PDB file of C-alpha atoms and ligand atoms in Angstrom:
ATOM      1  CA  UNK A 199      -8.353  -0.565 -24.757  1.00  0.00           C
ATOM      2  CA  UNK A 200      -7.539   2.628 -22.820  1.00  0.00           C
ATOM      3  CA  UNK A 201      -3.996   4.080 -22.882  1.00  0.00           C
ATOM      4  CA  UNK A 202      -1.835   4.186 -19.720  1.00  0.00           C
ATOM      5  CA  UNK A 203      -2.526   7.938 -19.472  1.00  0.00           C
ATOM      6  CA  UNK A 204      -6.274   7.316 -19.634  1.00  0.00           C
ATOM      7  CA  UNK A 205      -5.997   4.543 -17.029  1.00  0.00           C
ATOM      8  CA  UNK A 206      -4.075   6.905 -14.740  1.00  0.00           C
ATOM      9  CA  UNK A 207      -6.755   9.597 -15.075  1.00  0.00           C
ATOM     10  CA  UNK A 208      -9.463   6.998 -14.410  1.00  0.00           C
ATOM     11  CA  UNK A 209      -7.557   5.831 -11.308  1.00  0.00           C
ATOM     12  CA  UNK A 210      -7.096   9.351  -9.901  1.00  0.00           C
ATOM     13  CA  UNK A 211     -10.769  10.216 -10.440  1.00  0.00           C
ATOM     14  CA  UNK A 212     -11.780   6.930  -8.830  1.00  0.00           C
ATOM     15  CA  UNK A 213      -9.523   7.603  -5.819  1.00  0.00           C
ATOM     16  CA  UNK A 214     -11.116  11.064  -5.349  1.00  0.00           C
ATOM     17  CA  UNK A 215     -14.643   9.609  -5.557  1.00  0.00           C
ATOM     18  CA  UNK A 216     -13.759   6.931  -3.004  1.00  0.00           C
ATOM     19  CA  UNK A 217     -12.078   9.478  -0.720  1.00  0.00           C
ATOM     20  CA  UNK A 218     -15.259  11.603  -0.652  1.00  0.00           C
ATOM     21  CA  UNK A 219     -17.245   8.528   0.389  1.00  0.00           C
ATOM     22  CA  UNK A 220     -14.718   7.635   3.097  1.00  0.00           C
ATOM     23  CA  UNK A 221     -15.034  11.157   4.542  1.00  0.00           C
ATOM     24  CA  UNK A 222     -18.818  10.732   4.589  1.00  0.00           C
ATOM     25  CA  UNK A 223     -18.521   7.350   6.353  1.00  0.00           C
ATOM     26  CA  UNK A 224     -16.213   8.894   8.946  1.00  0.00           C
ATOM     27  CA  UNK A 225     -18.611  11.828   9.459  1.00  0.00           C
ATOM     28  CA  UNK A 226     -21.541   9.429   9.939  1.00  0.00           C
ATOM     29  CA  UNK A 227     -19.386   7.265  12.233  1.00  0.00           C
ATOM     30  CA  UNK A 228     -19.847   4.116  10.113  1.00  0.00           C
ATOM     31  CA  UNK A 229     -17.247   2.142  12.031  1.00  0.00           C
ATOM     32  CA  UNK A 230     -18.713  -1.351  12.345  1.00  0.00           C
ATOM     33  CA  UNK A 231     -16.310  -4.234  11.828  1.00  0.00           C
ATOM     34  CA  UNK A 232     -15.721  -7.909  12.492  1.00  0.00           C
ATOM     35  CA  UNK A 233     -12.611  -9.972  13.089  1.00  0.00           C
ATOM     36  CA  UNK A 234     -11.676 -12.415  10.362  1.00  0.00           C
ATOM     37  CA  UNK A 235     -12.421 -16.059  11.229  1.00  0.00           C
ATOM     38  CA  UNK A 236      -9.415 -17.311   9.245  1.00  0.00           C
ATOM     39  CA  UNK A 237      -6.698 -14.722   9.976  1.00  0.00           C
ATOM     40  CA  UNK A 238      -6.019 -13.720  13.587  1.00  0.00           C
ATOM     41  CA  UNK A 239      -5.854  -9.957  14.220  1.00  0.00           C
ATOM     42  CA  UNK A 240      -7.448  -9.143  10.828  1.00  0.00           C
ATOM     43  CA  UNK A 241     -10.137  -6.422  11.069  1.00  0.00           C
ATOM     44  CA  UNK A 242     -12.791  -6.189   8.325  1.00  0.00           C
ATOM     45  CA  UNK A 243     -15.014  -3.132   8.333  1.00  0.00           C
ATOM     46  CA  UNK A 244     -18.202  -2.222   6.493  1.00  0.00           C
ATOM     47  CA  UNK A 245     -16.269   0.759   5.152  1.00  0.00           C
ATOM     48  CA  UNK A 246     -13.811  -1.603   3.396  1.00  0.00           C
ATOM     49  CA  UNK A 247     -16.700  -3.140   1.447  1.00  0.00           C
ATOM     50  CA  UNK A 248     -18.434   0.160   0.659  1.00  0.00           C
ATOM     51  CA  UNK A 249     -15.213   1.697  -0.700  1.00  0.00           C
ATOM     52  CA  UNK A 250     -14.350  -1.486  -2.613  1.00  0.00           C
ATOM     53  CA  UNK A 251     -17.676  -1.323  -4.483  1.00  0.00           C
ATOM     54  CA  UNK A 252     -16.939   2.225  -5.653  1.00  0.00           C
ATOM     55  CA  UNK A 253     -13.439   1.265  -6.802  1.00  0.00           C
ATOM     56  CA  UNK A 254     -14.591  -1.810  -8.694  1.00  0.00           C
ATOM     57  CA  UNK A 255     -17.582  -0.075 -10.313  1.00  0.00           C
ATOM     58  CA  UNK A 256     -15.360   2.742 -11.599  1.00  0.00           C
ATOM     59  CA  UNK A 257     -12.251   0.755 -12.577  1.00  0.00           C
ATOM     60  CA  UNK A 258     -14.400  -1.825 -14.399  1.00  0.00           C
ATOM     61  CA  UNK A 259     -14.855   0.854 -17.073  1.00  0.00           C
ATOM     62  CA  UNK A 260     -11.311  -0.118 -18.169  1.00  0.00           C
ATOM     63  CA  UNK A 261     -12.196  -3.750 -18.977  1.00  0.00           C
ATOM     64  CA  UNK A 262      -9.110  -4.919 -17.039  1.00  0.00           C
ATOM     65  CA  UNK A 263      -9.094  -7.559 -14.327  1.00  0.00           C
ATOM     66  CA  UNK A 264      -9.107  -6.195 -10.780  1.00  0.00           C
ATOM     67  CA  UNK A 265      -7.463  -7.937  -7.826  1.00  0.00           C
ATOM     68  CA  UNK A 266      -8.931  -6.605  -4.586  1.00  0.00           C
ATOM     69  CA  UNK A 267      -8.176  -7.325  -0.954  1.00  0.00           C
ATOM     70  CA  UNK A 268     -11.824  -7.888  -0.101  1.00  0.00           C
ATOM     71  CA  UNK A 269     -13.227  -9.851  -3.046  1.00  0.00           C
ATOM     72  CA  UNK A 270     -10.183 -11.386  -4.730  1.00  0.00           C
ATOM     73  CA  UNK A 271      -9.923 -11.445  -8.509  1.00  0.00           C
ATOM     74  CA  UNK A 272     -12.699  -9.689 -10.432  1.00  0.00           C
ATOM     75  CA  UNK A 273     -12.349 -11.026 -13.960  1.00  0.00           C
ATOM     76  CA  UNK A 274     -13.478  -9.483 -17.210  1.00  0.00           C
ATOM     77  CA  UNK A 275     -13.686 -11.200 -20.592  1.00  0.00           C
ATOM     78  CA  UNK A 276     -10.890  -8.960 -21.892  1.00  0.00           C
ATOM     79  CA  UNK A 277      -7.476 -10.667 -22.215  1.00  0.00           C
ATOM     80  CA  UNK A 278      -4.594  -8.540 -20.946  1.00  0.00           C
ATOM     81  CA  UNK A 279      -1.433  -9.041 -18.897  1.00  0.00           C
ATOM     82  CA  UNK A 280      -2.313  -5.774 -17.126  1.00  0.00           C
ATOM     83  CA  UNK A 281      -4.511  -5.705 -14.041  1.00  0.00           C
ATOM     84  CA  UNK A 282      -5.508  -3.348 -11.259  1.00  0.00           C
ATOM     85  CA  UNK A 283      -4.500  -4.186  -7.686  1.00  0.00           C
ATOM     86  CA  UNK A 284      -6.646  -2.354  -5.142  1.00  0.00           C
ATOM     87  CA  UNK A 285      -6.910  -1.965  -1.405  1.00  0.00           C
ATOM     88  CA  UNK A 286     -10.077  -0.019  -0.496  1.00  0.00           C
ATOM     89  CA  UNK A 287      -8.593   1.026   2.869  1.00  0.00           C
ATOM     90  CA  UNK A 288      -4.970   0.337   3.737  1.00  0.00           C
ATOM     91  CA  UNK A 289      -4.888   0.969   7.465  1.00  0.00           C
ATOM     92  CA  UNK A 290      -8.411  -0.141   8.394  1.00  0.00           C
ATOM     93  CA  UNK A 291      -7.665  -0.156  12.131  1.00  0.00           C
ATOM     94  CA  UNK A 292      -6.372   3.420  11.913  1.00  0.00           C
ATOM     95  CA  UNK A 293      -9.596   4.456  10.172  1.00  0.00           C
ATOM     96  CA  UNK A 294     -11.801   2.673  12.704  1.00  0.00           C
ATOM     97  CA  UNK A 295      -9.979   4.090  15.721  1.00  0.00           C
ATOM     98  CA  UNK A 296      -9.549   7.618  14.369  1.00  0.00           C
ATOM     99  CA  UNK A 297      -5.758   7.298  14.265  1.00  0.00           C
ATOM    100  CA  UNK A 298      -6.140   8.950  10.886  1.00  0.00           C
ATOM    101  CA  UNK A 299      -3.363   7.558   8.756  1.00  0.00           C
ATOM    102  CA  UNK A 300      -4.684   5.354   5.986  1.00  0.00           C
ATOM    103  CA  UNK A 301      -5.135   5.409   2.240  1.00  0.00           C
ATOM    104  CA  UNK A 302      -7.218   4.251  -0.651  1.00  0.00           C
ATOM    105  CA  UNK A 303      -4.813   2.388  -2.889  1.00  0.00           C
ATOM    106  CA  UNK A 304      -4.999   1.661  -6.636  1.00  0.00           C
ATOM    107  CA  UNK A 305      -2.138   0.181  -8.671  1.00  0.00           C
ATOM    108  CA  UNK A 306      -1.769  -0.921 -12.265  1.00  0.00           C
ATOM    109  CA  UNK A 307       0.581  -3.859 -12.820  1.00  0.00           C
ATOM    110  CA  UNK A 308       1.676  -5.604 -16.023  1.00  0.00           C
ATOM    111  CA  UNK A 309       2.384  -9.127 -14.790  1.00  0.00           C
ATOM    112  CA  UNK A 310       4.856  -8.465 -11.919  1.00  0.00           C
ATOM    113  CA  UNK A 311       5.876  -5.005 -13.103  1.00  0.00           C
ATOM    114  CA  UNK A 312       4.449  -1.900 -11.438  1.00  0.00           C
ATOM    115  CA  UNK A 313       3.199   0.577 -14.065  1.00  0.00           C
ATOM    116  CA  UNK A 314       1.709   3.167 -11.690  1.00  0.00           C
ATOM    117  CA  UNK A 315       0.207   3.601  -8.259  1.00  0.00           C
ATOM    118  CA  UNK A 316      -2.368   6.101  -6.993  1.00  0.00           C
ATOM    119  CA  UNK A 317      -3.087   6.805  -3.312  1.00  0.00           C
ATOM    120  CA  UNK A 318      -5.779   9.002  -1.822  1.00  0.00           C
ATOM    121  CA  UNK A 319      -4.339   9.856   1.579  1.00  0.00           C
ATOM    122  CA  UNK A 320      -6.817   9.990   4.433  1.00  0.00           C
ATOM    123  CA  UNK A 321      -7.727  12.370   6.022  1.00  0.00           C
ATOM    124  CA  UNK A 322      -5.792  15.024   4.041  1.00  0.00           C
ATOM    125  CA  UNK A 323      -7.296  14.137   0.642  1.00  0.00           C
ATOM    126  CA  UNK A 324      -3.895  14.532  -0.988  1.00  0.00           C
ATOM    127  CA  UNK A 325      -3.656  12.526  -4.191  1.00  0.00           C
ATOM    128  CA  UNK A 326      -0.297  10.841  -4.709  1.00  0.00           C
ATOM    129  CA  UNK A 327       0.655   9.007  -7.880  1.00  0.00           C
ATOM    130  CA  UNK A 328       3.761   7.660  -9.539  1.00  0.00           C
ATOM    131  CA  UNK A 329       5.593   5.021 -11.485  1.00  0.00           C
ATOM    132  CA  UNK A 330       9.123   4.475 -12.720  1.00  0.00           C
ATOM    133  CA  UNK A 331       8.396   5.853 -16.211  1.00  0.00           C
ATOM    134  CA  UNK A 332       6.351   8.835 -15.040  1.00  0.00           C
ATOM    135  CA  UNK A 333       7.953  10.114 -11.811  1.00  0.00           C
ATOM    136  CA  UNK A 334       6.024  10.569  -8.584  1.00  0.00           C
ATOM    137  CA  UNK A 335       3.843  13.439  -7.443  1.00  0.00           C
ATOM    138  CA  UNK A 336       1.639  14.721  -4.653  1.00  0.00           C
ATOM    139  CA  UNK A 337      -1.130  16.949  -6.002  1.00  0.00           C
ATOM    140  CA  UNK A 338       1.120  17.557  -9.040  1.00  0.00           C
ATOM    141  CA  UNK A 339       4.249  18.450  -7.028  1.00  0.00           C
ATOM    142  CA  UNK A 340       7.239  16.190  -7.643  1.00  0.00           C
ATOM    143  CA  UNK A 341       8.372  13.681  -4.970  1.00  0.00           C
ATOM    144  CA  UNK A 342      11.958  12.553  -4.433  1.00  0.00           C
ATOM    145  CA  UNK A 343      13.533  10.050  -2.038  1.00  0.00           C
ATOM    146  CA  UNK A 344      15.962  11.231   0.651  1.00  0.00           C
ATOM    147  CA  UNK A 345      19.678  11.624  -0.040  1.00  0.00           C
ATOM    148  CA  UNK A 346      20.830  10.254   3.341  1.00  0.00           C
ATOM    149  CA  UNK A 347      23.079   7.210   3.050  1.00  0.00           C
ATOM    150  CA  UNK A 348      24.353   7.022   6.633  1.00  0.00           C
ATOM    151  CA  UNK A 349      22.435   4.309   8.521  1.00  0.00           C
ATOM    152  CA  UNK A 350      23.043   6.212  11.794  1.00  0.00           C
ATOM    153  CA  UNK A 351      20.901   9.034  10.456  1.00  0.00           C
ATOM    154  CA  UNK A 352      18.325   6.846   8.722  1.00  0.00           C
ATOM    155  CA  UNK A 353      14.726   6.139   9.707  1.00  0.00           C
ATOM    156  CA  UNK A 354      12.864   2.891   9.143  1.00  0.00           C
ATOM    157  CA  UNK A 355       9.108   2.375   8.798  1.00  0.00           C
ATOM    158  CA  UNK A 356       7.983  -1.163   9.515  1.00  0.00           C
ATOM    159  CA  UNK A 357       4.991  -3.090  10.845  1.00  0.00           C
ATOM    160  CA  UNK A 358       3.608  -6.319  12.180  1.00  0.00           C
ATOM    161  CA  UNK A 359       0.955  -7.485   9.722  1.00  0.00           C
ATOM    162  CA  UNK A 360      -1.959  -9.713  10.718  1.00  0.00           C
ATOM    163  CA  UNK A 361      -0.126 -12.740   9.344  1.00  0.00           C
ATOM    164  CA  UNK A 362       3.142 -11.958  11.168  1.00  0.00           C
ATOM    165  CA  UNK A 363       4.354 -15.075  13.015  1.00  0.00           C
ATOM    166  CA  UNK A 364       5.538 -14.013  16.444  1.00  0.00           C
ATOM    167  CA  UNK A 365       8.302 -16.456  17.331  1.00  0.00           C
ATOM    168  CA  UNK A 366      11.942 -16.311  18.389  1.00  0.00           C
ATOM    169  CA  UNK A 367      13.217 -16.443  14.818  1.00  0.00           C
ATOM    170  CA  UNK A 368      11.006 -13.571  13.611  1.00  0.00           C
ATOM    171  CA  UNK A 369      11.845 -11.544  16.762  1.00  0.00           C
ATOM    172  CA  UNK A 370      15.564 -11.754  16.130  1.00  0.00           C
ATOM    173  CA  UNK A 371      15.206 -10.916  12.400  1.00  0.00           C
ATOM    174  CA  UNK A 372      12.988  -7.929  13.229  1.00  0.00           C
ATOM    175  CA  UNK A 373      15.230  -6.706  16.060  1.00  0.00           C
ATOM    176  CA  UNK A 374      18.312  -6.984  13.845  1.00  0.00           C
ATOM    177  CA  UNK A 375      16.575  -4.943  11.149  1.00  0.00           C
ATOM    178  CA  UNK A 376      15.420  -2.238  13.571  1.00  0.00           C
ATOM    179  CA  UNK A 377      18.799  -2.011  15.308  1.00  0.00           C
ATOM    180  CA  UNK A 378      20.485  -0.873  12.079  1.00  0.00           C
ATOM    181  CA  UNK A 379      18.502   2.364  11.998  1.00  0.00           C
ATOM    182  CA  UNK A 380      18.592   5.523  14.031  1.00  0.00           C
ATOM    183  CA  UNK A 381      14.803   5.618  14.542  1.00  0.00           C
ATOM    184  CA  UNK A 382      11.915   3.258  13.849  1.00  0.00           C
ATOM    185  CA  UNK A 383       8.296   4.199  13.086  1.00  0.00           C
ATOM    186  CA  UNK A 384       5.139   2.093  12.736  1.00  0.00           C
ATOM    187  CA  UNK A 385       2.367   3.994  10.972  1.00  0.00           C
ATOM    188  CA  UNK A 386      -0.131   1.118  10.660  1.00  0.00           C
ATOM    189  CA  UNK A 387      -0.446   1.577   6.908  1.00  0.00           C
ATOM    190  CA  UNK A 388       2.062   0.078   4.475  1.00  0.00           C
ATOM    191  CA  UNK A 389       1.029   2.466   1.690  1.00  0.00           C
ATOM    192  CA  UNK A 390       1.518   5.518   3.946  1.00  0.00           C
ATOM    193  CA  UNK A 391       4.921   4.123   4.968  1.00  0.00           C
ATOM    194  CA  UNK A 392       5.965   3.722   1.336  1.00  0.00           C
ATOM    195  CA  UNK A 393       4.739   7.251   0.662  1.00  0.00           C
ATOM    196  CA  UNK A 394       7.092   8.482   3.437  1.00  0.00           C
ATOM    197  CA  UNK A 395      10.006   6.791   1.600  1.00  0.00           C
ATOM    198  CA  UNK A 396       8.944   8.399  -1.694  1.00  0.00           C
ATOM    199  CA  UNK A 397       8.790  11.897  -0.163  1.00  0.00           C
ATOM    200  CA  UNK A 398      12.140  11.461   1.601  1.00  0.00           C
ATOM    201  CA  UNK A 399      10.791  11.685   5.172  1.00  0.00           C
ATOM    202  CA  UNK A 400      12.183   8.225   5.972  1.00  0.00           C
ATOM    203  CA  UNK A 401      14.890   6.258   4.219  1.00  0.00           C
ATOM    204  CA  UNK A 402      13.449   2.745   4.340  1.00  0.00           C
ATOM    205  CA  UNK A 403      10.293   0.675   4.655  1.00  0.00           C
ATOM    206  CA  UNK A 404      10.512  -3.040   5.328  1.00  0.00           C
ATOM    207  CA  UNK A 405       7.758  -5.462   6.279  1.00  0.00           C
ATOM    208  CA  UNK A 406       7.464  -9.246   6.288  1.00  0.00           C
ATOM    209  CA  UNK A 407       4.293 -11.152   5.354  1.00  0.00           C
ATOM    210  CA  UNK A 408       2.657  -8.084   3.935  1.00  0.00           C
ATOM    211  CA  UNK A 409      -0.054  -8.478   1.312  1.00  0.00           C
ATOM    212  CA  UNK A 410       0.404  -7.459  -2.321  1.00  0.00           C
ATOM    213  CA  UNK A 411      -2.587  -5.047  -2.261  1.00  0.00           C
ATOM    214  CA  UNK A 412      -1.179  -3.219   0.792  1.00  0.00           C
ATOM    215  CA  UNK A 413       2.031  -2.300  -1.051  1.00  0.00           C
ATOM    216  CA  UNK A 414       1.260  -2.401  -4.807  1.00  0.00           C
ATOM    217  CA  UNK A 415       0.603   1.323  -5.327  1.00  0.00           C
ATOM    218  CA  UNK A 416       3.308   2.377  -2.865  1.00  0.00           C
ATOM    219  CA  UNK A 417       5.934   0.304  -4.682  1.00  0.00           C
ATOM    220  CA  UNK A 418       5.230   2.143  -7.950  1.00  0.00           C
ATOM    221  CA  UNK A 419       5.343   5.510  -6.138  1.00  0.00           C
ATOM    222  CA  UNK A 420       8.714   4.765  -4.479  1.00  0.00           C
ATOM    223  CA  UNK A 421      10.132   3.695  -7.854  1.00  0.00           C
ATOM    224  CA  UNK A 422       8.844   6.890  -9.461  1.00  0.00           C
ATOM    225  CA  UNK A 423      10.530   8.960  -6.752  1.00  0.00           C
ATOM    226  CA  UNK A 424      13.909   7.370  -7.500  1.00  0.00           C
ATOM    227  CA  UNK A 425      13.857   4.681  -4.812  1.00  0.00           C
ATOM    228  CA  UNK A 426      14.771   1.010  -4.867  1.00  0.00           C
ATOM    229  CA  UNK A 427      12.287  -1.768  -4.124  1.00  0.00           C
ATOM    230  CA  UNK A 428      12.971  -5.396  -3.398  1.00  0.00           C
ATOM    231  CA  UNK A 429      10.059  -7.842  -3.335  1.00  0.00           C
ATOM    232  CA  UNK A 430      10.394 -11.428  -2.148  1.00  0.00           C
ATOM    233  CA  UNK A 431       7.470 -13.768  -2.798  1.00  0.00           C
ATOM    234  CA  UNK A 432       6.485 -16.459  -0.305  1.00  0.00           C
ATOM    235  CA  UNK A 433       4.813 -19.842  -0.669  1.00  0.00           C
ATOM    236  CA  UNK A 434       1.412 -18.255  -0.023  1.00  0.00           C
ATOM    237  CA  UNK A 435      -0.369 -16.299  -2.734  1.00  0.00           C
ATOM    238  CA  UNK A 436       0.101 -12.534  -2.504  1.00  0.00           C
ATOM    239  CA  UNK A 437       2.136 -12.705   0.736  1.00  0.00           C
ATOM    240  CA  UNK A 438       5.393 -10.766   0.303  1.00  0.00           C
ATOM    241  CA  UNK A 439       8.442  -9.450   2.049  1.00  0.00           C
ATOM    242  CA  UNK A 440       9.026  -5.906   0.811  1.00  0.00           C
ATOM    243  CA  UNK A 441      11.992  -3.635   1.391  1.00  0.00           C
ATOM    244  CA  UNK A 442      11.949  -0.191  -0.209  1.00  0.00           C
ATOM    245  CA  UNK A 443      14.614   2.446   0.317  1.00  0.00           C
ATOM    246  CA  UNK A 444      16.208   5.512  -1.218  1.00  0.00           C
ATOM    247  CA  UNK A 445      18.736   3.309  -3.038  1.00  0.00           C
ATOM    248  CA  UNK A 446      21.630   4.616  -0.939  1.00  0.00           C
ATOM    249  CA  UNK A 447      21.517   2.418   2.169  1.00  0.00           C
ATOM    250  CA  UNK A 448      23.782  -0.540   2.764  1.00  0.00           C
ATOM    251  CA  UNK A 449      21.135  -3.218   3.321  1.00  0.00           C
ATOM    252  CA  UNK A 450      23.464  -6.162   2.685  1.00  0.00           C
ATOM    253  CA  UNK A 451      22.638  -9.017   5.004  1.00  0.00           C
ATOM    254  CA  UNK A 452      19.092  -7.771   5.566  1.00  0.00           C
ATOM    255  CA  UNK A 453      17.482  -8.778   2.289  1.00  0.00           C
ATOM    256  CA  UNK A 454      17.312 -12.489   2.933  1.00  0.00           C
TER     257      UNK A 454
HETATM  258  C1  IPD B 540      -2.573  -3.241   6.974  1.00  0.00           C
HETATM  259  C2  IPD B 540      -1.560  -2.101   6.960  1.00  0.00           C
HETATM  260  C3  IPD B 540      -0.490  -2.293   8.014  1.00  0.00           C
HETATM  261  C4  IPD B 540       0.187  -3.621   7.894  1.00  0.00           C
HETATM  262  C5  IPD B 540      -0.870  -4.706   7.875  1.00  0.00           C
HETATM  263  C6  IPD B 540      -1.887  -4.508   6.798  1.00  0.00           C
HETATM  264  P1  IPD B 540      -5.057  -3.276   6.006  1.00  0.00           P
HETATM  265  O1  IPD B 540      -3.462  -3.138   5.900  1.00  0.00           O
HETATM  266  O2  IPD B 540      -0.912  -2.011   5.708  1.00  0.00           O
HETATM  267  O3  IPD B 540       0.522  -1.330   7.900  1.00  0.00           O
HETATM  268  O4  IPD B 540       1.101  -3.785   8.949  1.00  0.00           O
HETATM  269  O5  IPD B 540      -0.286  -5.919   7.607  1.00  0.00           O
HETATM  270  O6  IPD B 540      -2.811  -5.573   6.839  1.00  0.00           O
HETATM  271  O7  IPD B 540      -5.407  -4.609   6.561  1.00  0.00           O
HETATM  272  O8  IPD B 540      -5.501  -2.177   6.870  1.00  0.00           O
HETATM  273  O9  IPD B 540      -5.464  -3.120   4.589  1.00  0.00           O
HETATM  274 CA1   CA B 541      -7.240  -3.079   3.367  1.00  0.00          CA
END
C-alpha cells in the first residue's frame, strides 16, 4: 500500500500526463461530443473518455478503487476505505467551445473525508494541490483564502449544473443567495470556482445539485487554504449541495 505522500506524487504526475494529452486534443481540434440521453443539458465529449483512460490507467497503480464521472466505480481487489474521485474534464463545455477554463480533477477521499485534491488547470498547466493536513499550493506556492468578511465586498462563484431544476422555488433560493453578495461570477467549472476561493480571489462558491466528482478535489484544496466547506447530500447518489467560503462570511440562513 502506497503512503499518502506517494499517492500525492502519483496524482500530480498523472494530472501532468493528462494535461499534456488535453493540450494535444485541443491542438488537433478533437471536439466531438454528444448530449446525454438521460440528463438534459449534459455534454459528453470524446476528450472526456480519452482523458479518463489516462487517469484510470495511471491511478490504478495504487490498487485503490477509483470513482469516475464517466465510468462510475472502478473496483480493485484491494480492500481500503480510501478511494480516488476523478473528473477527467471539469468544464467540458468550456473546453469544447474554447472558453478555456476547465480542469483535470483528482481527489483522494477516506470515506467522506477529503485527504487531498489535485487539479491541472487548463489551459495554463498550473498544478494545484491541497488538503487540510498539508496546506494548499499552486506550483509549490502557498494558497490562502481571502480575509474579507464584509458581504458587501464579497464575491460569489456559482453555477447551474445540468441537473439544476429550474422552477420558482429554485429561482428564489438562487436569487436570495446571489443578492447577498457584491458580485456574482459563473465560470462553468466547479473546480475552477473552488480554486478561486482557495486563492482568495472570491470569498464563496455555492452550487446546488452539483456532482461529487466536480467538487471533490476543490473541496480538499479550499480546506488546505484555510477555508470552510459545507456539503449537503441529496437523495440521489453523488448529487450534492456545496458551499465553500473563507470561513469569515455570515452565511446563516443560506445553508439550508
Ligand atoms: C460541470 C461544471 C460546471 C457545473 C456543472 C458541471 P462537467 O462539470 O463543474 O461548473 O455547473 O454542473 O457538470 O460536466 O463539465 O464535468
Ligand atoms: Ca466532467
